[in-house]
Coordinates of C-alpha atoms and ligand atoms in Angstrom, one line a residue:
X14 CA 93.9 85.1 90.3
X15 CA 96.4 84.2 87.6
X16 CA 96.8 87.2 85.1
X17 CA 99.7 85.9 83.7
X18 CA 102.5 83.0 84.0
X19 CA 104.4 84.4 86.6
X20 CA 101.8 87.1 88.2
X21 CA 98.9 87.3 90.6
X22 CA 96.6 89.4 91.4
X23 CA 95.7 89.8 94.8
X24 CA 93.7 92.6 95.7
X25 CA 90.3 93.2 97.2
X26 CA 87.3 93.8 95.8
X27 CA 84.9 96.5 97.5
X28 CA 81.4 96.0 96.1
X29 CA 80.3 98.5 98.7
X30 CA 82.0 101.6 98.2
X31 CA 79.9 104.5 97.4
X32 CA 82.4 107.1 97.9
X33 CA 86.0 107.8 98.0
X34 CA 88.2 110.6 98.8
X35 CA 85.7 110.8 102.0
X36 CA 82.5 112.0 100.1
X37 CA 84.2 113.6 97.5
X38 CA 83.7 111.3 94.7
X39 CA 80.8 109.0 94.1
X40 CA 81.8 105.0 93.3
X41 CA 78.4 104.1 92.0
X42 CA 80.3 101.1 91.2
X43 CA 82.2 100.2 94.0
X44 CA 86.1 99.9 93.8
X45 CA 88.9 97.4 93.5
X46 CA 92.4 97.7 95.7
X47 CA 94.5 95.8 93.5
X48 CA 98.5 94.6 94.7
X49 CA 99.9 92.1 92.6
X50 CA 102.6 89.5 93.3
X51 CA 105.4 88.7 90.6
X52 CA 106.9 84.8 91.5
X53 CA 110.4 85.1 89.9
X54 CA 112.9 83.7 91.4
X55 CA 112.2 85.9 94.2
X56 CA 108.6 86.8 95.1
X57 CA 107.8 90.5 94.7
X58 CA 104.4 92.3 96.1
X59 CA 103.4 95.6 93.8
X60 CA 101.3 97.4 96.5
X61 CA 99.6 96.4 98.8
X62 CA 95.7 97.7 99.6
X63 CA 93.7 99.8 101.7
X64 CA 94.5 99.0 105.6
X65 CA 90.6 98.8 106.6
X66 CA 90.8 95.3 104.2
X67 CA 94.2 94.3 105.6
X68 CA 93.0 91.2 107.0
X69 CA 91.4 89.7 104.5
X70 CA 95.1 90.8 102.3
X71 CA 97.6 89.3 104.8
X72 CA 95.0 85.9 104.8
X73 CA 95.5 85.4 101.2
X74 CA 99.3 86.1 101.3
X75 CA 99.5 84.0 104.2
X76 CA 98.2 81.2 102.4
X77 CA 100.5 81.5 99.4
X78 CA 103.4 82.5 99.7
X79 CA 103.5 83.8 102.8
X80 CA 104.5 86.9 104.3
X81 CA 107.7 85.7 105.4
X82 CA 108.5 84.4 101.7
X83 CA 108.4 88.2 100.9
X84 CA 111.6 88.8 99.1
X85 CA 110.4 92.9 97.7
X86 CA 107.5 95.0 97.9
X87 CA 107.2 97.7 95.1
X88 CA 105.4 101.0 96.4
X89 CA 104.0 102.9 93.4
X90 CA 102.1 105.5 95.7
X91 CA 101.7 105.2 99.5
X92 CA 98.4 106.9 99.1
X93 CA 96.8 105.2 101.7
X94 CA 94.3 103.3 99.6
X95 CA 97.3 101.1 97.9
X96 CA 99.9 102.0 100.5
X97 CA 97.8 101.5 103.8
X98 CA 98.8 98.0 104.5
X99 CA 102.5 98.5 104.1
X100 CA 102.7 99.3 108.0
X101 CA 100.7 96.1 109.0
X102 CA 102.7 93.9 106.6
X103 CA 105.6 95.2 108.9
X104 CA 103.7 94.1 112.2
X105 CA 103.1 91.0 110.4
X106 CA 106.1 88.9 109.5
X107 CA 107.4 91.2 106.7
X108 CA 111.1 90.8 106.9
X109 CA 113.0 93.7 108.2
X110 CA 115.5 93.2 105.4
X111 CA 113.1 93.0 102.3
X112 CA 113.8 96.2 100.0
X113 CA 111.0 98.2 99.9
X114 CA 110.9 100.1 95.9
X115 CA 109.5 102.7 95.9
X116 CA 110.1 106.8 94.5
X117 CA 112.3 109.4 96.2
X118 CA 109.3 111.2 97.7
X119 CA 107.4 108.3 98.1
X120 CA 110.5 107.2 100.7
X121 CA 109.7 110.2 102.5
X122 CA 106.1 109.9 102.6
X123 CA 106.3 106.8 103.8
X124 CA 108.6 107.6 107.0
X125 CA 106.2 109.9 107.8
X126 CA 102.5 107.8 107.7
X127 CA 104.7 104.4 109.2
X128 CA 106.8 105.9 111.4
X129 CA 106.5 102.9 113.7
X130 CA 108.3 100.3 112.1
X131 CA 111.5 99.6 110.4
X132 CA 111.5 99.6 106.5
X133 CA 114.3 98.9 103.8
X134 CA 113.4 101.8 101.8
X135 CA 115.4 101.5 98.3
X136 CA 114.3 105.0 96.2
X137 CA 114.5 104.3 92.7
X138 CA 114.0 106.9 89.6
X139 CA 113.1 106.6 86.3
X140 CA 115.2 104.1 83.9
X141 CA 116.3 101.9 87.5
X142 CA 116.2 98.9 87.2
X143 CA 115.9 95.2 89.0
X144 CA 116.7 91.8 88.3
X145 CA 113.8 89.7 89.8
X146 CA 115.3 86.2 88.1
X147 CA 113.7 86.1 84.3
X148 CA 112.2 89.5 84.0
X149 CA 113.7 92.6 85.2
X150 CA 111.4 95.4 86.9
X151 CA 111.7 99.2 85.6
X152 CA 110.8 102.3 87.1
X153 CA 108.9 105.0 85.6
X154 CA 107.8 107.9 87.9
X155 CA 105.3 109.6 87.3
X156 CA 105.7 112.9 89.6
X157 CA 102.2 114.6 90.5
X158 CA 100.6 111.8 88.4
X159 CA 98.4 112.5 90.6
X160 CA 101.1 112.5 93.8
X161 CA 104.5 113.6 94.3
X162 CA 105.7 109.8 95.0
X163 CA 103.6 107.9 92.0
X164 CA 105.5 105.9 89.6
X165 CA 104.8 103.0 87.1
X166 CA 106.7 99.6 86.8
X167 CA 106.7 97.5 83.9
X168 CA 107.7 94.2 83.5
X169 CA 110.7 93.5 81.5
X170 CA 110.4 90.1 79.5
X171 CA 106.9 90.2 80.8
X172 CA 105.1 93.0 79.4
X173 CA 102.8 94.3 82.1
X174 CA 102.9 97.7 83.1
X175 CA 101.8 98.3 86.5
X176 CA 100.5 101.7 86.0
X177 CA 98.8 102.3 89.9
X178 CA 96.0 105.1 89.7
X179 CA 96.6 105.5 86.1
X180 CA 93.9 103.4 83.4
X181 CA 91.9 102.8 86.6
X182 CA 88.6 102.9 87.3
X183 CA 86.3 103.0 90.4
X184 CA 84.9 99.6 88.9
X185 CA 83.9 96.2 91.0
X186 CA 82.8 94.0 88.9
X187 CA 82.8 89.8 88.6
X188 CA 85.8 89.9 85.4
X189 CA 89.3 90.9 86.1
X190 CA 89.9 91.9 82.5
X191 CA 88.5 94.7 80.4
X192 CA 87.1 92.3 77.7
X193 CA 85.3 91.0 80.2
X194 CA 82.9 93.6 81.4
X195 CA 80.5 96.2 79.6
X196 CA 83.0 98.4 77.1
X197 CA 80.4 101.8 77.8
X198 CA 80.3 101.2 81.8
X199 CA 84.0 100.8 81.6
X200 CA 84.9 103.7 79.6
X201 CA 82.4 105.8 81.5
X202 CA 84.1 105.1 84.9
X203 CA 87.5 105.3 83.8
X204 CA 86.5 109.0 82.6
X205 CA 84.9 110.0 85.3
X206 CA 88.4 108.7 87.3
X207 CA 90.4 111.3 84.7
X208 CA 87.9 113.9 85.5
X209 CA 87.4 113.8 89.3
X210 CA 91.6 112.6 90.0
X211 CA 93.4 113.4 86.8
X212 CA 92.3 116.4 85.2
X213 CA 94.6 119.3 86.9
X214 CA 97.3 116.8 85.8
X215 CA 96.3 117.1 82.1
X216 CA 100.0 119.0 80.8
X217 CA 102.4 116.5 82.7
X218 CA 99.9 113.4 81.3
X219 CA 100.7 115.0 77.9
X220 CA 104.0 114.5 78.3
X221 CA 104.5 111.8 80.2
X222 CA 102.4 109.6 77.9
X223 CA 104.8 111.0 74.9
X224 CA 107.8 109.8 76.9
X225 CA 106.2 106.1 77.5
X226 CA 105.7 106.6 73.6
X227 CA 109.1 107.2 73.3
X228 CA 110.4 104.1 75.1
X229 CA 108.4 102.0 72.2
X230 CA 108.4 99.2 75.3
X231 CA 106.0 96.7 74.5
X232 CA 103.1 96.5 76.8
X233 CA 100.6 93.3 76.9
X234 CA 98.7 94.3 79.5
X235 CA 98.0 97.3 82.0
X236 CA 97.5 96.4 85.4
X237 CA 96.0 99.9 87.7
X238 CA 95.7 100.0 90.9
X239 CA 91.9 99.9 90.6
X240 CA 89.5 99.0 88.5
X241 CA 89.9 96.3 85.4
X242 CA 93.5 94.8 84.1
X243 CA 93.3 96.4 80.1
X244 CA 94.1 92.8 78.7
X245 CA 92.6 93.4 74.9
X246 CA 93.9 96.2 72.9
X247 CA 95.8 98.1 76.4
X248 CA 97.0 100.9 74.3
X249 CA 93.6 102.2 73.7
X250 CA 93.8 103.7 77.1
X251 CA 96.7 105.2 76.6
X252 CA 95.3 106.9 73.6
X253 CA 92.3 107.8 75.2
X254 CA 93.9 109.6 78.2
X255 CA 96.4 111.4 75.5
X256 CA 92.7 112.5 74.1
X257 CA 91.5 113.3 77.6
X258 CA 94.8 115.6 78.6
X259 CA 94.3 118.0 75.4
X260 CA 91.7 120.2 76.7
X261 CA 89.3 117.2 75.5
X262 CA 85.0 118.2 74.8
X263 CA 82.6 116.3 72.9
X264 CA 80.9 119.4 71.7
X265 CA 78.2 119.3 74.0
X266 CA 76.7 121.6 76.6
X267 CA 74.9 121.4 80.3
X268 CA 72.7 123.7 81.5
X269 CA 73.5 123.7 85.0
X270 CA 71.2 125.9 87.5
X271 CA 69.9 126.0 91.2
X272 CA 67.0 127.6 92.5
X273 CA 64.7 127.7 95.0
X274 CA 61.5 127.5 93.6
X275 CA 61.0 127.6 89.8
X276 CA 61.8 130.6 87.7
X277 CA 66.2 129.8 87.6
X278 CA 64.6 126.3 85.9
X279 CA 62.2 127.8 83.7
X280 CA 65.2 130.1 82.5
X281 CA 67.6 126.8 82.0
X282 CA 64.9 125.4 79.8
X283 CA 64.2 128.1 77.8
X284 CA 68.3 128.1 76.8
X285 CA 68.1 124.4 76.6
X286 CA 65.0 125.0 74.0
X287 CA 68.0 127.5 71.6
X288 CA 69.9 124.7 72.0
X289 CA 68.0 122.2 70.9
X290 CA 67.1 124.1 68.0
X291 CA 70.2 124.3 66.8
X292 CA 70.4 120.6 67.4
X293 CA 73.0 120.9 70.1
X294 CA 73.8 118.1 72.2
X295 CA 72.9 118.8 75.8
X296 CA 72.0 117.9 79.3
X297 CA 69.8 120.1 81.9
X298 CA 71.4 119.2 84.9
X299 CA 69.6 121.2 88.5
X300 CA 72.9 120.5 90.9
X301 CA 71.0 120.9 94.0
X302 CA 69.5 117.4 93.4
X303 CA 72.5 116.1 91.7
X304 CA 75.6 113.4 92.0
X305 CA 78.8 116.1 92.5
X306 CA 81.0 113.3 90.6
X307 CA 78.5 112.8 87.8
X308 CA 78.1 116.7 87.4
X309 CA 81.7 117.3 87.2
X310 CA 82.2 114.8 84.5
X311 CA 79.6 116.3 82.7
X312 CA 81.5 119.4 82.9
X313 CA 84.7 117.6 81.5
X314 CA 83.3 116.4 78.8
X315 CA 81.5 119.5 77.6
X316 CA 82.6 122.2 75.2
X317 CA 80.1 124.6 77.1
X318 CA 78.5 125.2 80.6
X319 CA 75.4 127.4 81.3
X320 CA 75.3 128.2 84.9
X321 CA 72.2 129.7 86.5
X322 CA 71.5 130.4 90.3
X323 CA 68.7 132.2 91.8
X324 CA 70.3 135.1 94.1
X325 CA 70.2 134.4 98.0
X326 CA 71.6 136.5 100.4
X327 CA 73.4 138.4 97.8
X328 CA 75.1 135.2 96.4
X329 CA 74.8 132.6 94.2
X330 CA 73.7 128.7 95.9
X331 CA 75.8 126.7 97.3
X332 CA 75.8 123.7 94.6
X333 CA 76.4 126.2 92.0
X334 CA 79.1 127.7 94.0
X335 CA 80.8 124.2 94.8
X336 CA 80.5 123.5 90.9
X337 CA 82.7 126.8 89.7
X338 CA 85.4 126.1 92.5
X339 CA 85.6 122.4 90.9
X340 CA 85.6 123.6 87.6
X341 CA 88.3 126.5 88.6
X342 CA 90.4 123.5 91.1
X343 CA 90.6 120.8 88.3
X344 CA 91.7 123.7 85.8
X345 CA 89.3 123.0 83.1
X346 CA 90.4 123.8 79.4
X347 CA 88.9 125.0 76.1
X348 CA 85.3 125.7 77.5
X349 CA 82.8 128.6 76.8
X350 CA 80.3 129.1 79.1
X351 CA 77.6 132.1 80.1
X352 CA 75.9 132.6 83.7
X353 CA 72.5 133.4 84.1
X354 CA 69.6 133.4 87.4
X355 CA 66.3 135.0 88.6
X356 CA 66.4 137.1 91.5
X357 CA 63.6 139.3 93.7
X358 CA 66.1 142.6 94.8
X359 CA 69.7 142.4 94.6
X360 CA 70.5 140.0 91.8
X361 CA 73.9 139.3 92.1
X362 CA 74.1 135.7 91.6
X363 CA 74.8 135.9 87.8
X364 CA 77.0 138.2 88.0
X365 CA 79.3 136.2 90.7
X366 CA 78.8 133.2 88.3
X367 CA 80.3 135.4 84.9
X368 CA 82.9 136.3 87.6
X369 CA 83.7 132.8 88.7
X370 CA 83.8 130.8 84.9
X371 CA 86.2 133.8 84.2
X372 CA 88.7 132.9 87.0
X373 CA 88.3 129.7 86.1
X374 CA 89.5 130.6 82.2
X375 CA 86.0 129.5 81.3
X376 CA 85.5 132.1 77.8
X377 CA 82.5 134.4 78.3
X378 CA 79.3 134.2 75.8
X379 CA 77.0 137.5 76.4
X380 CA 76.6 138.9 79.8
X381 CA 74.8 137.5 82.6
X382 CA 71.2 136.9 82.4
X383 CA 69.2 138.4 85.4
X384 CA 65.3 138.3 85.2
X385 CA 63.2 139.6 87.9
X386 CA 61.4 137.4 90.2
X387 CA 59.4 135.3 87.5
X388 CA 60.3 135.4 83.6
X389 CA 57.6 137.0 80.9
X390 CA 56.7 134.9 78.0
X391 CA 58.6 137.5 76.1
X392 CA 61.9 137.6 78.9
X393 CA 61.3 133.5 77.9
X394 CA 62.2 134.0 74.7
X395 CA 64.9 136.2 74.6
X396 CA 66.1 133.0 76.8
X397 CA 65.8 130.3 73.7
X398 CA 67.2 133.1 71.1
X399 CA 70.5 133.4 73.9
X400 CA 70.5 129.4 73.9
X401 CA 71.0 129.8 70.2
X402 CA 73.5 132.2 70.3
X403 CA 75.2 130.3 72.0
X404 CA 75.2 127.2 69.7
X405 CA 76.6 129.4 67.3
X406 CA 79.7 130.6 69.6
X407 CA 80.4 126.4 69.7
Ligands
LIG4 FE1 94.1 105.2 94.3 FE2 96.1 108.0 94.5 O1 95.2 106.5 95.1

């Protein structure tokens, strides 16, 4: 597929995937392994694709232009869903002699997964450049975006930016380009791709996105590593990931809860009711029953979470549990939240919850709510008058 006079793209497209990162991200979508090829006066591959699809790659480079005719490969990130087939290239008529770009740590990375075969690894750093014939390739890295190896390459005379896992999206869809598949399904994914990938990266996005900035190179399109190619308007990406990085909410709230039988939810949707009267956006969201991915980017996009878990065994459930060490791992900014659960005896659960959103540098609203086995009509609304509270503290 053509994406521009002199480039390719040659990736796969994964209509199947429902998860990635093993289970922990859903794909509802499926995904997209995209490498591209640059025909210059010498042909260079930008990453390759996920080894269990490596057939299907080293077909289609086979039939044009040919492994052999290989004269560079570009590694943005070995991870092993763009890096995989590096190592079977090798096998597979890759000449021993064809310099292999790719970041200082990202050399050493790749000794490690392919130690097996003989590479020409040529680590580059940010500003190096190469002469590919007409355009000239630049490296950008992009350190703990979201690897230690990961780097961008743009396309001098060109103007693509090859940008790997950043501006992607866990997206398969018939269109190649972003103009040419639903704007809210698109934006959707590619946040839920900041949230669940990008998030404890937030500060060194920041910055790194004011340093692209700062180069003023002109970029016509983005090309990720999955997902779409940003073709109209690219830079609205960019802006929207600068908006993401800045401890980014929407105002809204979910109030997220697990229980075993109903009094936790009849808690959640009395708080819910104070929030709807104060004509708060918000979701109820029981995360027993829910899509972990979903949830999480629920949790991004919110300026407040309400957590509630019935007590079992002294602690909170599971789901809820999972949820807080998310929200703590992917270092969360700018929230409020407040923790709240039924309980028959001990009643802990809230309490670990207050504890947990404070670790996680969640801000506290009122203390934990416990209520005894079932709520009263009057414990009920005490509920609704805390979900207004609440509103307020927004
Ligand atoms: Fe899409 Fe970091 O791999």
């Amino acid at each position: 597929m053509k994406i521009t006079d002199n480039i390719y793209w040659i990736g796969i497209k994964d209509w199947e995937l429902r998860s990635f990162h093993g289970r922990e991200l859903s794909t509802h979508h499926g995904s997209t392994y995209n490498s591209y090829l640059l025909k210059d006066e010498i042909n260079v591959l930008i990453d390759t694709v996920w080894d269990p699809f490596a057939d299907r790659f080293i077909k289609k480079l086979e039939a044009d232009p040919g492994i052999a005719n290989i004269d560079a490969v570009v590694i943005n990130h070995i991870e092993p869903d763009h890096g995989g087939s590096l190592g079977i290239l090798a096998k597979n008529g890759l000449r021993p002699d064809v310099p292999i770009y790719c970041s200082k740590p990202g050399a050493e990375i790749i000794n490690k997964y392919f130690h097996d075969v003989k590479l020409n690894l040529q680590p580059v750093e940010t500003g190096d450049t190469i002469k590919t014939g007409k355009f000239k390739l630049v490296f950008v890295e992009m350190r703990m975006i979201h690897w230690p190896d990961s780097m961008l390459t743009y396309v001098d005379g060109d103007g693509t930016l090859f940008s790997n896992d950043a501006f992607g999206q866990h997206l398969c869809a018939s269109g190649y380009f972003n103009d040419e598949v639903d704007e809210a399904l698109l934006y959707g994914e590619a946040m839920k791709y900041y949230a669940g990938i990008l998030t404890p990266y937030s500060k060194l996005i920041e910055r790194k996105i004011g340093m692209l900035n700062a180069m003023e190179i002109p970029i016509k399109l983005i090309a990720p590593s999955h997902g779409v190619i940003w073709r109209k308007d690219p830079l609205d990406i960019v802006n929207k990931y600068l908006e993401w990085s800045m401890d980014y909410n929407d105002g809204s709230v979910v109030v997220v809860y697990d229980c075993l039988y109903k009094a936790t939810r009849q808690i959640a949707a009395a708080i819910a009711q104070g929030l709807e009267n104060k004509g708060v956006r918000h979701k109820v969201v029981n995360s027993g029953d829910s899509d972990f991915s979903d949830l999480f980017t629920d949790l991004f996009r919110a300026r407040g979470m309400i957590v509630g878990s019935s007590t079992v065994n002294n602690a909170m459930l599971r789901s809820i549990s999972a949820a807080l060490d998310c929200v703590k791992s992917h270092k969360l900014k700018g929230k409020i939240g407040a923790a709240f659960g039924s309980y028959g005896w001990s009643g802990e659960a809230p309490k670990q919850i207050a504890e947990k959103l404070e670790s996680a540098g969640v801000g506290l609203i009122g203390k934990p709510i416990g209520i005894k086995y079932a709520p009263t009509a009057d414990e009920l609304k005490e509920c609704v008058l805390f979900g207004e509270t609440f509103a307020d503290a927004l």
